[in-house]
PDB file of C-alpha atoms in Angstrom:
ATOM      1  CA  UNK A   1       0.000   0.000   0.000  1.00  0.00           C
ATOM      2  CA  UNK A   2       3.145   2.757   0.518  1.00  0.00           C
ATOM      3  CA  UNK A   3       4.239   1.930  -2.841  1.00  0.00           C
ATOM      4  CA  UNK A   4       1.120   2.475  -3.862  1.00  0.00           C
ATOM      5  CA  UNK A   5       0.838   5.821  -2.521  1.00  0.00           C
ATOM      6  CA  UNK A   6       3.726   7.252  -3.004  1.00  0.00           C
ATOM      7  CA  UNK A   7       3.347   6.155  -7.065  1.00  0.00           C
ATOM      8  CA  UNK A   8       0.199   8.116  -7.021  1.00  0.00           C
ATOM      9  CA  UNK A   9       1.733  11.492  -5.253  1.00  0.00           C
ATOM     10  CA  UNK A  10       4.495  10.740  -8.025  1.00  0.00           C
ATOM     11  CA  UNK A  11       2.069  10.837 -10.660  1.00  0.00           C
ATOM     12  CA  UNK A  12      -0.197  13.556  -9.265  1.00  0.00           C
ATOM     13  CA  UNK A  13       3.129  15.497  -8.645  1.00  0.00           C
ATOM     14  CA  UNK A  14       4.418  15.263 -12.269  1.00  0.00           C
ATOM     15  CA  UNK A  15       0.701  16.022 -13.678  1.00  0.00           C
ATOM     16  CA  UNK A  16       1.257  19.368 -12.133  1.00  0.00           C
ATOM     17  CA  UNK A  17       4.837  19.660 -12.896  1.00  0.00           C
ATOM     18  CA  UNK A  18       3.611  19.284 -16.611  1.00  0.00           C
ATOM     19  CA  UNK A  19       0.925  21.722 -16.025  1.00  0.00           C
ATOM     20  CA  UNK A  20       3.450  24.148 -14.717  1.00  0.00           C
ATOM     21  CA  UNK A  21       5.143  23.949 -17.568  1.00  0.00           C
ATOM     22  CA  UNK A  22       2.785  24.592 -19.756  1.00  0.00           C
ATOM     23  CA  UNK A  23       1.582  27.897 -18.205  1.00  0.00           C
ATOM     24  CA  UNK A  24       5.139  28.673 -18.364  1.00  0.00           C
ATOM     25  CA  UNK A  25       5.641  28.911 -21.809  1.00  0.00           C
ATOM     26  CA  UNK A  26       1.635  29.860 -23.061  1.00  0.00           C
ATOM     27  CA  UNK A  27       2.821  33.532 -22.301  1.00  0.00           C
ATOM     28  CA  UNK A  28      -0.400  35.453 -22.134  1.00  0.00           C
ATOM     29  CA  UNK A  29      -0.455  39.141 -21.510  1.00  0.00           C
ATOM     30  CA  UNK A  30      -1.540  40.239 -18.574  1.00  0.00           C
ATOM     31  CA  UNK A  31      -4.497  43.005 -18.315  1.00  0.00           C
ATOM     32  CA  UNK A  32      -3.652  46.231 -16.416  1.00  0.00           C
ATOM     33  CA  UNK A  33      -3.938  45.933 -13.056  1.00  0.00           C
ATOM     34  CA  UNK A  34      -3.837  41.878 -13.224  1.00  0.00           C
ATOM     35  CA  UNK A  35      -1.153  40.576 -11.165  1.00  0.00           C
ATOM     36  CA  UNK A  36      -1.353  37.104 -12.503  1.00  0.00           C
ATOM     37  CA  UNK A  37      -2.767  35.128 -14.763  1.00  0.00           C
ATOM     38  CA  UNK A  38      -5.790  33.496 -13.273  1.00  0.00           C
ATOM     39  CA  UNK A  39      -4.580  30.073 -14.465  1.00  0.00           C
ATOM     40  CA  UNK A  40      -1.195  30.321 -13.128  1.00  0.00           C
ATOM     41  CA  UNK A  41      -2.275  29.977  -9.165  1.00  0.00           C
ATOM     42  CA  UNK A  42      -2.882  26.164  -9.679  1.00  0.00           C
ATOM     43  CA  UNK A  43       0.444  24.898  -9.034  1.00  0.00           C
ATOM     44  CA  UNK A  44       1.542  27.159  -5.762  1.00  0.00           C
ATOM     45  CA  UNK A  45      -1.692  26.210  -4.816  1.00  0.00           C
ATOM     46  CA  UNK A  46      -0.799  22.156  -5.288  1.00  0.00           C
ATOM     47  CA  UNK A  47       2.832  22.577  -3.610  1.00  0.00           C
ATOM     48  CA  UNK A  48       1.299  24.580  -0.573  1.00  0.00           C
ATOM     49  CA  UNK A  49      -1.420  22.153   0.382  1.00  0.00           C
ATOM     50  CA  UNK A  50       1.099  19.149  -0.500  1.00  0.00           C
ATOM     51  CA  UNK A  51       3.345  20.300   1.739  1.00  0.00           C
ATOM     52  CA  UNK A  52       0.539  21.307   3.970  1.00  0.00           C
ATOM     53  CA  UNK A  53      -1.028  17.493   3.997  1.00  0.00           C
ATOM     54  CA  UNK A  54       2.176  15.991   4.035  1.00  0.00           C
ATOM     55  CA  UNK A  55       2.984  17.496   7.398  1.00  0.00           C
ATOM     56  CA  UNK A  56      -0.431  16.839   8.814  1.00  0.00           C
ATOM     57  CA  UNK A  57       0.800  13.258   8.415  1.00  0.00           C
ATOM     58  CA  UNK A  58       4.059  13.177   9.520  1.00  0.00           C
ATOM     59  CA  UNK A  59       3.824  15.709  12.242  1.00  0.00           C
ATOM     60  CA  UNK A  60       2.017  14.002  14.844  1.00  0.00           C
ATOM     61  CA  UNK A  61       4.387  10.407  14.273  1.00  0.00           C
ATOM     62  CA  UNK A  62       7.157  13.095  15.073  1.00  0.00           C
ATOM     63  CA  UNK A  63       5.726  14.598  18.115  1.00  0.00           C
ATOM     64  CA  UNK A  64       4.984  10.852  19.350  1.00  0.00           C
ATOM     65  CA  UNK A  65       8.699  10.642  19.437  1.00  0.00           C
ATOM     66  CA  UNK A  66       9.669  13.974  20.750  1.00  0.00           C
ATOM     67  CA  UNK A  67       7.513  13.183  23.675  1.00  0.00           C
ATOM     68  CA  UNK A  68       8.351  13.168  26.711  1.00  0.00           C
ATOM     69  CA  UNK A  69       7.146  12.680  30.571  1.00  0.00           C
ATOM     70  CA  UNK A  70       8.261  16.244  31.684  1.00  0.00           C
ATOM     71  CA  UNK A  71       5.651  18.067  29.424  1.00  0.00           C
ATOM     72  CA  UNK A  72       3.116  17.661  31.719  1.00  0.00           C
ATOM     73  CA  UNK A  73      -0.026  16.294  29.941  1.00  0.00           C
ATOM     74  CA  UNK A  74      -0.317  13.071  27.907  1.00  0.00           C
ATOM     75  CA  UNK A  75       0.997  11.989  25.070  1.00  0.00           C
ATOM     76  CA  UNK A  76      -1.825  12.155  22.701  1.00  0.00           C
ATOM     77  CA  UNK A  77      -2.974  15.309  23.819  1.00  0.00           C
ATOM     78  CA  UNK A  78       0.691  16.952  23.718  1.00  0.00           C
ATOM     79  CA  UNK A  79       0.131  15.671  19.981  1.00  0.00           C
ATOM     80  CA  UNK A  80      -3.169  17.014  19.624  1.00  0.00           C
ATOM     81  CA  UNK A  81      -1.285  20.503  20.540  1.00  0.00           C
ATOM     82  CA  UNK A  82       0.927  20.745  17.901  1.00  0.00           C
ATOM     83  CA  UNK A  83      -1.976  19.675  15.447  1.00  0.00           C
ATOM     84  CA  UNK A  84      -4.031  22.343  16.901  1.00  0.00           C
ATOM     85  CA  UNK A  85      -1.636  24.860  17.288  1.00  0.00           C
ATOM     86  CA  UNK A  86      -1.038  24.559  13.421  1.00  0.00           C
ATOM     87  CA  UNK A  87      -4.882  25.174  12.505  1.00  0.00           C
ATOM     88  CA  UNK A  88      -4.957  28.203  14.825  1.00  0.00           C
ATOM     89  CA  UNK A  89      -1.773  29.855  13.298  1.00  0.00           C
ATOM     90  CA  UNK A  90      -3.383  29.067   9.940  1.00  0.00           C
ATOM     91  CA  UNK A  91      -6.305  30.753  11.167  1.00  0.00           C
ATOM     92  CA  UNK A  92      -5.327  33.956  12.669  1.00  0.00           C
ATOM     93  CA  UNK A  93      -2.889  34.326   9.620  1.00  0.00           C
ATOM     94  CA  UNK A  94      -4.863  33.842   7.026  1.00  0.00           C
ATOM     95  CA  UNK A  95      -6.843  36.593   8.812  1.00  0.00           C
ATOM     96  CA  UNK A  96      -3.646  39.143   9.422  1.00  0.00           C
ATOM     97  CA  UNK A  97      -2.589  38.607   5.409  1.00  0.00           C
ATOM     98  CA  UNK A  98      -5.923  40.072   4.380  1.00  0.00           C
ATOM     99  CA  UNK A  99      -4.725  42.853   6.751  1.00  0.00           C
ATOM    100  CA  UNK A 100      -1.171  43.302   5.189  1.00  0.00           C
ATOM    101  CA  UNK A 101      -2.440  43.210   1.687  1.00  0.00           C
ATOM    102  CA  UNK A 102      -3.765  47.044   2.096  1.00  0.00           C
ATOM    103  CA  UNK A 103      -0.135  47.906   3.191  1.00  0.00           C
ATOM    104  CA  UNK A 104       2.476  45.370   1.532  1.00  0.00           C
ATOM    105  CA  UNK A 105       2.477  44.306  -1.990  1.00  0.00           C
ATOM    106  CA  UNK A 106       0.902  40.819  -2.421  1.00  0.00           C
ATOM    107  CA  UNK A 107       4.107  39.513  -4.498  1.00  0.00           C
ATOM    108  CA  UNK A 108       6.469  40.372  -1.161  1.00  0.00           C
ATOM    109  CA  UNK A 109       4.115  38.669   0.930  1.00  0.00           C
ATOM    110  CA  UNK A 110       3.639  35.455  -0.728  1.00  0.00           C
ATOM    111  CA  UNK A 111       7.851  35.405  -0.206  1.00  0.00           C
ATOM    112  CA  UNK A 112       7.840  36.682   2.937  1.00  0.00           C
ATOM    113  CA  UNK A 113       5.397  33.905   3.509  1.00  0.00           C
ATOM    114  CA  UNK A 114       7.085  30.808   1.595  1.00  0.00           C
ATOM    115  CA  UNK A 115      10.075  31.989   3.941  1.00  0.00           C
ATOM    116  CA  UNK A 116       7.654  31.597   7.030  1.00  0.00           C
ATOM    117  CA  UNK A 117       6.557  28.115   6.301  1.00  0.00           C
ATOM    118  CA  UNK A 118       9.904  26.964   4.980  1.00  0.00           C
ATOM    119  CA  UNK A 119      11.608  28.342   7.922  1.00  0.00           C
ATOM    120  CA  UNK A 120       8.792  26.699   9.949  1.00  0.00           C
ATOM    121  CA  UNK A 121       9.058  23.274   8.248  1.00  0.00           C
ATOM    122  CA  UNK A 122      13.018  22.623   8.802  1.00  0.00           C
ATOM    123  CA  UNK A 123      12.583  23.782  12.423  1.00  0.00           C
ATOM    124  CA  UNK A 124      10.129  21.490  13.202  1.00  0.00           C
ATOM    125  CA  UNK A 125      12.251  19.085  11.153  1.00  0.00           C
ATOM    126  CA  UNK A 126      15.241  19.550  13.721  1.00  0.00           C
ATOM    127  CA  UNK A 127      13.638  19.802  16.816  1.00  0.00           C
ATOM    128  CA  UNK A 128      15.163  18.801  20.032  1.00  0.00           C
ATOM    129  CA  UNK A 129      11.856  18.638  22.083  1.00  0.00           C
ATOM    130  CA  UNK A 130       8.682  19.027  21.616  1.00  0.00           C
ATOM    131  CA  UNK A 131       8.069  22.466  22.590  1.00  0.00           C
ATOM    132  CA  UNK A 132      10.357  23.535  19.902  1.00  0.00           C
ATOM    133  CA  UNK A 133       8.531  21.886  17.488  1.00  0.00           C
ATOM    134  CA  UNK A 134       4.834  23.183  18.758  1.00  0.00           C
ATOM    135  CA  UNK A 135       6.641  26.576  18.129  1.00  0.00           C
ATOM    136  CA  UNK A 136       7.885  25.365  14.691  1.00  0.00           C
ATOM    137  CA  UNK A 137       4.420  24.149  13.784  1.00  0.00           C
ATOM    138  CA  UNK A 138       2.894  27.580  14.608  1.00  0.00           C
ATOM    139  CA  UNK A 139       5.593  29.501  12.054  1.00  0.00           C
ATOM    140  CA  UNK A 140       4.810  27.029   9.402  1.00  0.00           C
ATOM    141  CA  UNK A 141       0.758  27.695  10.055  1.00  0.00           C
ATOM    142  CA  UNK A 142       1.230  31.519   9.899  1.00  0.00           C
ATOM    143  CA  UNK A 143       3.351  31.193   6.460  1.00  0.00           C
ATOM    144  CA  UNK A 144       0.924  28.443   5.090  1.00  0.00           C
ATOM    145  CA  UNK A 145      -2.202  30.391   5.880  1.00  0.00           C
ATOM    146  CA  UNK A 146      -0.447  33.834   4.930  1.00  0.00           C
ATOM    147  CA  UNK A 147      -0.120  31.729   1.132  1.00  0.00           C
ATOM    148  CA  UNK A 148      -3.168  30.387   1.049  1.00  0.00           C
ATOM    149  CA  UNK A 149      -5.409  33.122   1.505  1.00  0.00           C
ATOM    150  CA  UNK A 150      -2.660  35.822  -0.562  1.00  0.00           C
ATOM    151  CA  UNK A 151      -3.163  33.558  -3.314  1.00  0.00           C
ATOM    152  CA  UNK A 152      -6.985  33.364  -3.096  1.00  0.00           C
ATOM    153  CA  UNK A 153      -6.531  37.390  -3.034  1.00  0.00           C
ATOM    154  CA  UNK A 154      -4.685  37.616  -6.018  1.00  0.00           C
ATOM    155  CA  UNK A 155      -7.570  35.425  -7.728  1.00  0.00           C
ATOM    156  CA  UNK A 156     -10.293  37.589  -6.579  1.00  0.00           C
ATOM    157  CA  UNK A 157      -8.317  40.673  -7.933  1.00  0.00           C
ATOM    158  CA  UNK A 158      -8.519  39.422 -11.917  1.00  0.00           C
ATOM    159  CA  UNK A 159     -10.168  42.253 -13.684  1.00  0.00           C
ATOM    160  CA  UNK A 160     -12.968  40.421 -15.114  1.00  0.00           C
ATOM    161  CA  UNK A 161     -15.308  37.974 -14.071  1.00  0.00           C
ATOM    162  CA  UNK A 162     -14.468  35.172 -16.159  1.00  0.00           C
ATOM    163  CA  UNK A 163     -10.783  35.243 -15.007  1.00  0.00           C
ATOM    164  CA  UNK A 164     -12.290  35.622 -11.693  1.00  0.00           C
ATOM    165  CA  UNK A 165     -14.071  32.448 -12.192  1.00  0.00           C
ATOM    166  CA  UNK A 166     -11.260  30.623 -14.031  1.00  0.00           C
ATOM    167  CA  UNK A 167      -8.774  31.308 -10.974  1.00  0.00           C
ATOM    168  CA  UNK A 168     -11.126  29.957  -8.358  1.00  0.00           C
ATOM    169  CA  UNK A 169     -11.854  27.170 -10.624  1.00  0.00           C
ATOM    170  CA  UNK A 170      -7.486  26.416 -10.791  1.00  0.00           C
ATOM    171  CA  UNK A 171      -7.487  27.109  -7.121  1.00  0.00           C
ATOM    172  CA  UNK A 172      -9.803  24.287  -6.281  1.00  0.00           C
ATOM    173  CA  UNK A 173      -8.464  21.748  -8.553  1.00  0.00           C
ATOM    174  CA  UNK A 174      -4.502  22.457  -7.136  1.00  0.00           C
ATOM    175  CA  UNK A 175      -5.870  22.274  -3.645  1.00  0.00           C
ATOM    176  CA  UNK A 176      -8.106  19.368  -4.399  1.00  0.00           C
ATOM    177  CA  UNK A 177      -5.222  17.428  -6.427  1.00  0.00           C
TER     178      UNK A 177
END
């Protein structure tokens, strides 16, 4: 069954790789005022909630084993902490980019973001204890639901209605792929 799986995320990875491609080199001119092409926000889309379901998986196997006695509750609700403390930071972020749009240009924030949940991700990928990585889990929520609603943004920005329509439509199917 893993070999299974991870043949399908290697499929369903190179579909989009392919589809990457292709918007990369069917160079459409943008309207004025249109930050990106409506199509375009399919693949960030995929690698953010790939990397977004991947550590939903893995993260709570890693707390398991950065457990220990001294924390002070039990072990699957230390877990459940880290889980939760992801959702909230996606939360509250996703909240505080629609803030920071008004006041920083959406193109800095989705780096300043990537940053965040990279930084957030190798972090939580070195932690010593388990604190560290509740704290790591919270930096990669803030940059994952900074991108995730910045991206929607830039979709509901398209200067017409049937780009409008075309980018939520791309949206869906990276997040859903």
């Amino acid at each position: 069954i893993a070999i299974a799986v991870v043949l399908m995320l290697c499929l369903l990875l190179l579909k989009e790789i392919i589809f990457l491609i292709k918007m990369l080199f069917s160079k459409r001119a943008l309207a004025y005022g249109q930050l990106i092409d409506a199509g375009s926000v399919r693949s960030p889309m995929f690698l953010g909630r790939t990397a977004y379901s991947i550590s939903i998986v893995c993260g709570p196997l890693f707390a398991m084993q950065l457990y220990n006695e001294n924390f002070g509750v039990s072990k699957e609700i230390a877990v459940a902490i880290a889980y939760s403390a992801t959702l909230l930071f996606v939360g509250i972020f996703a909240f505080v980019s629609g803030n920071l749009v008004k006041k920083v240009s959406m193109i800095q924030l989705i780096v300043i973001s990537a940053i965040i949940a990279i930084m957030g991700e190798l972090t939580a990928a070195n932690a010593n204890g388990l604190v560290q990585f509740i704290i790591s889990r919270c930096l990669f929520g803030a940059g994952a639901g900074m991108i995730l609603n910045i991206l929607d943004t830039m979709v509901a920005m398209q200067p017409d209605e049937d780009q409008v329509a075309q980018g939520f439509t791309m949206s869906s199917a990276g997040g859903q792929a």
